[in-house]
Coordinates of C-alpha atoms in Angstrom, one line a residue:
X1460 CA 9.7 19.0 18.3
X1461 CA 8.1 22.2 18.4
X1462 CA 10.8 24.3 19.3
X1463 CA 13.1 22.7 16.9
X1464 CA 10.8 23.4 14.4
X1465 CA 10.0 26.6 14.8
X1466 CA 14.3 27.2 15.0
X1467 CA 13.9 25.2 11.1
X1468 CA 11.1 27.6 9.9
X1469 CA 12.6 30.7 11.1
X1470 CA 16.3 30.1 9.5
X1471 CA 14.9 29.4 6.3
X1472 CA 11.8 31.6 5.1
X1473 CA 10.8 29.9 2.3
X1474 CA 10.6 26.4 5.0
X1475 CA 8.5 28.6 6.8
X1476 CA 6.2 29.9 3.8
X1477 CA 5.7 26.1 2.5
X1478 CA 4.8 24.6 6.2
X1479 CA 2.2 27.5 6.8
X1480 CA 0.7 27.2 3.7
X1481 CA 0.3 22.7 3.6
X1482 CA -0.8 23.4 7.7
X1483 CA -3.3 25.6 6.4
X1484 CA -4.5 23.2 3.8
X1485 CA -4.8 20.6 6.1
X1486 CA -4.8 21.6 9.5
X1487 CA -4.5 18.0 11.1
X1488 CA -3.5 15.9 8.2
X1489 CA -6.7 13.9 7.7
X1490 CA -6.6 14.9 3.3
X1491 CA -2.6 13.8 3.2
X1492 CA -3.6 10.8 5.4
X1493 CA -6.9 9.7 2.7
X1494 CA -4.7 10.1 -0.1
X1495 CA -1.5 8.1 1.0
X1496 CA -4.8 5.7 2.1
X1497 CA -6.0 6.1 -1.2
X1498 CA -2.7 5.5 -2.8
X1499 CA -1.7 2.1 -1.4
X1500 CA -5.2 0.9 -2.1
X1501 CA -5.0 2.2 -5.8
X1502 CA -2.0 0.3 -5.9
X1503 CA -2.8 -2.7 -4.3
X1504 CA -6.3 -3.1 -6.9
X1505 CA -7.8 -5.5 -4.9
X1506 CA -11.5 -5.2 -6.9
X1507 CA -9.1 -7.3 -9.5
X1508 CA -6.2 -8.5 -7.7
X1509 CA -8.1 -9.7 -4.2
X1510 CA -5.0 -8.2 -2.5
X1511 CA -4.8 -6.4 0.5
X1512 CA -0.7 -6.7 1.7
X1513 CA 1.8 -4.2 0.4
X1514 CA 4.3 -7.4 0.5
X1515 CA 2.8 -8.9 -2.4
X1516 CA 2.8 -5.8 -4.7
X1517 CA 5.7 -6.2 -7.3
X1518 CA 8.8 -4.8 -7.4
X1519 CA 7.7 -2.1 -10.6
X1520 CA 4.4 -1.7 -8.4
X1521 CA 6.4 -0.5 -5.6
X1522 CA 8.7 1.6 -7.3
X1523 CA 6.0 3.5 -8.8
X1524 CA 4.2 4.4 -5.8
X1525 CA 6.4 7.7 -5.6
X1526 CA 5.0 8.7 -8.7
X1527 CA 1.1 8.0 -8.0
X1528 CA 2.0 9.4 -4.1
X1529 CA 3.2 12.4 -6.0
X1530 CA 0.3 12.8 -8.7
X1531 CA -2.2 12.3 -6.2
X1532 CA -1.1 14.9 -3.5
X1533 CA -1.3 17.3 -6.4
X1534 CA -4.6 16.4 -7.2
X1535 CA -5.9 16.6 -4.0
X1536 CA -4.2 19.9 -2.8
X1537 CA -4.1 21.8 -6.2
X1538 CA -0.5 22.7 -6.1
X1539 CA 0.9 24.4 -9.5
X1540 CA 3.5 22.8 -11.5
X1541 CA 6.9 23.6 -9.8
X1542 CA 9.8 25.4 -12.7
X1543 CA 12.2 22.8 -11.6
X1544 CA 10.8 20.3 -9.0
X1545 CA 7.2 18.7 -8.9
X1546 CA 5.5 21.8 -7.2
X1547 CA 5.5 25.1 -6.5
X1548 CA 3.8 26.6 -3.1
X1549 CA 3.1 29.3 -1.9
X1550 CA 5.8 30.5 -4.7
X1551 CA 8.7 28.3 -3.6
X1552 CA 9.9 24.9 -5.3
X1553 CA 9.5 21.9 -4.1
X1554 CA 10.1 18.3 -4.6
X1555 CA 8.5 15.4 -3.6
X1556 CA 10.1 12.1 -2.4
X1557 CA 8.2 9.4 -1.3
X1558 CA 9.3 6.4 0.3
X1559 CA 7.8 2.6 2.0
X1560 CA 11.2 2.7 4.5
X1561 CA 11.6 5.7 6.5
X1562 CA 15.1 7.5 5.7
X1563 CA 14.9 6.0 2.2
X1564 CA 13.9 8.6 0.1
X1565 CA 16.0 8.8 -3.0
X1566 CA 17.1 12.2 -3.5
X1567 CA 18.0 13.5 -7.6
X1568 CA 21.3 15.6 -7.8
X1569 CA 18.7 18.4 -9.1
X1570 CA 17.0 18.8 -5.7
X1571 CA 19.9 20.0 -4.0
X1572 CA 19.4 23.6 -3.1
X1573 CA 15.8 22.9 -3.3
X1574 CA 13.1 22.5 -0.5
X1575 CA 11.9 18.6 -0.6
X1576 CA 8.6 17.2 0.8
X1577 CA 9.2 13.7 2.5
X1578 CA 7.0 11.4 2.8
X1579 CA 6.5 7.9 4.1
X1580 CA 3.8 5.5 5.2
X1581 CA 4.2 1.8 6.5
X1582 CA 0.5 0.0 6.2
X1583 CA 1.7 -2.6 8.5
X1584 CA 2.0 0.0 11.3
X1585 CA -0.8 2.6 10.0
X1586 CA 1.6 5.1 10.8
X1587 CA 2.7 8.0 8.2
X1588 CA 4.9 11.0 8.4
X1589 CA 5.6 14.2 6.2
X1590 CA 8.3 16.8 6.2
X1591 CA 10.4 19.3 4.8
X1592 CA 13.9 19.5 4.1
X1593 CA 16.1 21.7 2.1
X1594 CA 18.6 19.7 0.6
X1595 CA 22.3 20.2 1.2
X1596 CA 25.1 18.2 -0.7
X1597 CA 26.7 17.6 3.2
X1598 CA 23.5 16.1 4.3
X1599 CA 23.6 13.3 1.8
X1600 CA 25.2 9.8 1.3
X1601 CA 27.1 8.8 -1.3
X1602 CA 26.0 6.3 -3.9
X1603 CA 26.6 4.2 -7.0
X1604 CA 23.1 4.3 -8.7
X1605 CA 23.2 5.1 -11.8
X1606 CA 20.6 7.8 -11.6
X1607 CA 23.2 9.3 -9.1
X1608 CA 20.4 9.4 -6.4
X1609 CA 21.4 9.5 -2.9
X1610 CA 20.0 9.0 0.4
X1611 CA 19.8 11.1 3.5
X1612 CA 22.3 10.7 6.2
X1613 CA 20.6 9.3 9.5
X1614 CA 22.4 11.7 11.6
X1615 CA 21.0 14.8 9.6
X1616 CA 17.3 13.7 9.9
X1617 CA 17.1 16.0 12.6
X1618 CA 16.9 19.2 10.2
X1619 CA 13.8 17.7 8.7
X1620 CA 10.8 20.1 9.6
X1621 CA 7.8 17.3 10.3
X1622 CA 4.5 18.5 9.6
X1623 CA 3.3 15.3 10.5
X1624 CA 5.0 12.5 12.3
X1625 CA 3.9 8.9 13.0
X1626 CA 0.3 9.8 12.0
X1627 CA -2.5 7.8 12.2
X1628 CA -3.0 6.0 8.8
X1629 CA -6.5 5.0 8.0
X1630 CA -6.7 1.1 9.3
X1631 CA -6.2 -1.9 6.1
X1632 CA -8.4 -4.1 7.8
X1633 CA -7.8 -7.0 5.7
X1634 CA -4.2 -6.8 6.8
X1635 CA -4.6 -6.1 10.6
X1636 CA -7.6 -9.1 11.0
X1637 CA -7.0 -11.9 12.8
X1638 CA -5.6 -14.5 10.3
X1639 CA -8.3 -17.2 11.0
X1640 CA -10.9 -14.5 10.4
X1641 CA -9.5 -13.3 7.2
X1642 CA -9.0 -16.6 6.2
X1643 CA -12.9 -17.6 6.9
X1644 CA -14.1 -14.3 4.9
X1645 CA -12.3 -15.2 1.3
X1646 CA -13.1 -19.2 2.2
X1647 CA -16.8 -17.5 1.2
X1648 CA -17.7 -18.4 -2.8
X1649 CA -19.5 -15.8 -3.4
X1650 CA -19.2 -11.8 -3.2
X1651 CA -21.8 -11.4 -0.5
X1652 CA -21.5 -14.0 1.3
X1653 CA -17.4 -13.1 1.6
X1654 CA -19.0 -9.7 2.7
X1655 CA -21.4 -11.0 5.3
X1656 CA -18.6 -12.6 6.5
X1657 CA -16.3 -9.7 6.6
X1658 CA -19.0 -7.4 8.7
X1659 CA -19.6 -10.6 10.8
X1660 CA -16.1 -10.9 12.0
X1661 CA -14.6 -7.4 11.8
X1662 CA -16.9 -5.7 14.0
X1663 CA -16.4 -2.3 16.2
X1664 CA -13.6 -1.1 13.4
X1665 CA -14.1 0.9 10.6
X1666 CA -13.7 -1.0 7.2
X1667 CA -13.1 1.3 4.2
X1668 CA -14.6 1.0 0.8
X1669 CA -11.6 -0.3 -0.8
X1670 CA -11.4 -3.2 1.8
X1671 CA -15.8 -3.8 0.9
X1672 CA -13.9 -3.9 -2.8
X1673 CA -11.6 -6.3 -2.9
X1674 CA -13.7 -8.6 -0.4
X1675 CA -16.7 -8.7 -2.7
X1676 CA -14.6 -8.3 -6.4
X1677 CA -17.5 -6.7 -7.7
X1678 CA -18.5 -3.4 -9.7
X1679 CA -21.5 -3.5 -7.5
X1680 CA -19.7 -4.0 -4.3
X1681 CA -21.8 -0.9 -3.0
X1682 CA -24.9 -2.5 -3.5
X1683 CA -23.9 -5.8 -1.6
X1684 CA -23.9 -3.6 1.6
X1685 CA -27.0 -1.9 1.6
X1686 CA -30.4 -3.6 2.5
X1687 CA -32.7 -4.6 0.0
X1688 CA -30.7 -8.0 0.1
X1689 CA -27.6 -7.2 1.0
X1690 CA -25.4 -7.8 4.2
X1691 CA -27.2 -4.8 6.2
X1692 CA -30.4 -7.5 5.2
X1693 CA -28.7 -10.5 5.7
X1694 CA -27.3 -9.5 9.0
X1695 CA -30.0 -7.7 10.9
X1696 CA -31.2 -11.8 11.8
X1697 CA -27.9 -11.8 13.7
X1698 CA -28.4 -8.7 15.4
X1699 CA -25.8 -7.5 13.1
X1700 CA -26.0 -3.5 12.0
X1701 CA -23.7 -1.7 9.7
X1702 CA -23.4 1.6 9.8
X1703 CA -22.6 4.0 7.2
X1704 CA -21.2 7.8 6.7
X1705 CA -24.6 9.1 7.2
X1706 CA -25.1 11.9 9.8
X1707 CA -27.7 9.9 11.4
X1708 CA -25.7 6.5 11.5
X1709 CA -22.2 8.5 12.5
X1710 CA -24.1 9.7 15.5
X1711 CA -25.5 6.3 16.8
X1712 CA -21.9 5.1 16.6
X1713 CA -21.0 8.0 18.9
X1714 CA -23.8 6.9 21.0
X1715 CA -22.4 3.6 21.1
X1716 CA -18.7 4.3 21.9
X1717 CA -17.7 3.2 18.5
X1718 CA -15.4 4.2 16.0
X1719 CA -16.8 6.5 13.9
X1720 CA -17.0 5.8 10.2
X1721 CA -15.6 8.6 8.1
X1722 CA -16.4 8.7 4.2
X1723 CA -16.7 5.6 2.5
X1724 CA -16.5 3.7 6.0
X1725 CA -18.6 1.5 7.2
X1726 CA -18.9 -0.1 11.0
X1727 CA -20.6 -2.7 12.0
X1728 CA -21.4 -4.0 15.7
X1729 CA -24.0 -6.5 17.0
X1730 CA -26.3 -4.9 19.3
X1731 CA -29.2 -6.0 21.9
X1732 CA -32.3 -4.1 23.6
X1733 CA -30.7 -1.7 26.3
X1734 CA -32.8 -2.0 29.8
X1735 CA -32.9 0.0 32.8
X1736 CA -29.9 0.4 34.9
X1737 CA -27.7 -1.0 31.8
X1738 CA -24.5 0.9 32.2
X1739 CA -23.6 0.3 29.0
X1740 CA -23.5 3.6 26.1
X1741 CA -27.3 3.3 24.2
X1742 CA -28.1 4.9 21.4
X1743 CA -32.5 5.2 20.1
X1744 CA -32.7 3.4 16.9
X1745 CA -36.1 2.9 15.3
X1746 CA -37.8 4.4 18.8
X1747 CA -36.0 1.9 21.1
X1748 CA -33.1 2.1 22.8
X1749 CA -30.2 -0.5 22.4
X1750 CA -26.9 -0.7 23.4
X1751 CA -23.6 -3.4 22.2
X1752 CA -24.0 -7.0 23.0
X1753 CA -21.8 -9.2 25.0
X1754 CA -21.0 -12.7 24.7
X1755 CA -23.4 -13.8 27.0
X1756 CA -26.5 -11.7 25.8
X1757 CA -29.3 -13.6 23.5
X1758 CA -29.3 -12.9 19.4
X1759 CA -32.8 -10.5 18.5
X1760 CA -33.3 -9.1 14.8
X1761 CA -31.9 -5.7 14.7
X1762 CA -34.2 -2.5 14.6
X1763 CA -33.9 -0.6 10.2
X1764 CA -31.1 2.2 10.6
X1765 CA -32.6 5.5 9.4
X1766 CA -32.4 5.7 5.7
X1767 CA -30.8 9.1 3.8
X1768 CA -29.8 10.0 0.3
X1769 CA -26.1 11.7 1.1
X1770 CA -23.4 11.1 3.0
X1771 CA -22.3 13.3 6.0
X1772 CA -19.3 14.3 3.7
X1773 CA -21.9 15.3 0.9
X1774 CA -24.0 16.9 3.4
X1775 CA -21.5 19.5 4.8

C-alpha cells in the first residue's frame, strides 16, 4: 500500500499536499480516531437514551452522522471553510463523505473534479479508515436518487490514497461485553450500583467516559467513580481498583501489563499482594507491591491509588 500510494500522491500534487499536511496533523491517527469515537457516542446520547448499539439509532440519526462526522473533524483539526466543498487544506478543496458501510459514500455531482476525504467507521468491528480520492465522473456508479448522488465503483477503490486503513477504533465496551454481563450491569436500580457493576465485570479493558455515562445516566457520573463513596470506594473491599488517566495510575497499569487508559478512560483490575518469586508483572502501590489476581487467589482490600489534580492529558 505504500508504493501505491506514493504512485497516487505523486500523480496528483494537490493529493500529495492534503495527505502531508492531515499526516502531519495526526501522525498516527489517534485525534481522527477520538473524534469518529466521539461522534458515534454523541450520537448514540446514552446519558439520556441508555444506548450503546449503533443498530438502534434511527434512520434520521444515522443519516446525520455525515454531518456531525464532518463538523467535528473541523473542529478538531481547524481546517478553513473550503470555496466549494467542506474544507480547504493546505490550499486545496476538499470534501468530506462519511459513511457506516464501507464503499458507501454518497458522492454530490459538485465533488467531481474535487479531492474528497472518505471516511468510515463500523463500531461493531472498532475498525475505521480514511482516504483521499479525487473524484472522476468514470469512477462513479450511476443512480436514481434524487439528489443525483452516486456511489463509488468497487473496482476503482483502488485509486483511493488511505491515510488510515482498518484502524483501531477506540473499544464501545457496552457493545463488545459479554451479553450476560451487560445484561447484569443495567439489571442494577441505581446509577452506582450499575457502575460497580460495570467495573466489576469489565475488568482489564479500558471503558470510556461515555460508556461510565450512559451506564450511570447521571450529570454526576464523574463523581460515581471516584472514592469518597463511589465505585473506586465501593470496590477496593473486592480487591477491585480503577484506574484513571493520571500519570501515576497510567504507569501502574504499565506495570501491570494492562491496557493503558487514555483520556477519559478508566481500567479496572482486581489485584492481590505480589510475593517473592511471583512471575507475574507488579507494580508498588501505596509502598507494597502487588500484582493481578487469579481465580484461585483469596479477595484482600485494595491499597488507595495515588491521588492528583490533572489528568496525564492536562499534564503534558
Amino acid at each position: 500500500m505504500i508504493i501505491q500510494n506514493q504512485v497516487l500522491a505523486q500523480a496528483d500534487p494537490e493529493l500529495a499536499l492534503v495527505q502531508a499536511q492531515l499526516r502531519r496533523l495526526d501522525p498516527g491517527g489517534q485525534r481522527f480516531a477520538a473524534v469518529l469515537r466521539d461522534t458515534i457516542d454523541q450520537l448514540l446520547n446514552g446519558e439520556v437514551t441508555g444506548r450503546y448499539d449503533w443498530k438502534s439509532l434511527f434512520k434520521t440519526e444515522k443519516t446525520h452522522a455525515g454531518t456531525v462526522v464532518e463538523i467535528n473533524l473541523q473542529r478538531e483539526f481547524a481546517f478553513d471553510d473550503g470555496v466549494d466543498m467542506d474544507y480547504r487544506i493546505s490550499g486545496v478543496d476538499v470534501d468530506c463523505k462519511y459513511s457506516q458501510q464501507f464503499g458507501g459514500w454518497m458522492i454530490p455531482p459538485e465533488a467531481v473534479g474535487h479531492l474528497c476525504l472518505l471516511v468510515w467507521a463500523d463500531d461493531c468491528r472498532s475498525l475505521w479508515s480514511a482516504g483521499l480520492l479525487r473524484i472522476a465522473p468514470e469512477l462513479l456508479n450511476g443512480g436514481s436518487n434524487r439528489d443525483m448522488k452516486l456511489t463509488i465503483k468497487a473496482e476503482h477503490r483502488t485509486k483511493i490514497l488511505w491515510l488510515w486503513r482498518d484502524a483501531e477504533l477506540p473499544e464501545n465496551t457496552l457493545l463488545h461485553m459479554d451479553p450476560d454481563d451487560r445484561e447484569a450491569v443495567f439489571a442494577q436500580k441505581s446509577g452506582q450500583a450499575r457502575l460497580n457493576e460495570l467495573f466489576r465485570r469489565a475488568q482489564r479493558r479500558r471503558i470510556g467516559r461515555n460508556v461510565v455515562r450512559t451506564v450511570a445516566q447521571q450529570k454526576d457520573y464523574m463523581k460515581r467513580v471516584r472514592g469518597n463513596g463511589g465505585s473506586r470506594s465501593s470496590l477496593s473491599r473486592e480487591g477491585i481498583i480503577i484506574m484513571g488517566d493520571y500519570r501515576a495510575h497510567q504507569e501502574i497499569a504499565r506495570q501491570l501489563a494492562l491496557p493503558v487508559p487514555q483520556e477519559g478512560d478508566f481500567v479496572s483490575a482486581r489485584i492481590v499482594r505480589s510475593v517473592p518469586g511471583d512471575s507475574r508483572p507488579c507494580a508498588v502501590i501505596d509502598g507494597c507491591s502487588w500484582t493481578l489476581a487469579e481465580s484461585g487467589d483469596p479477595v484482600i482490600t485494595a491499597p488507595l491509588l495515588p491521588v492528583h489534580t490533572a489528568s496525564a492529558a492536562t499534564e503534558m
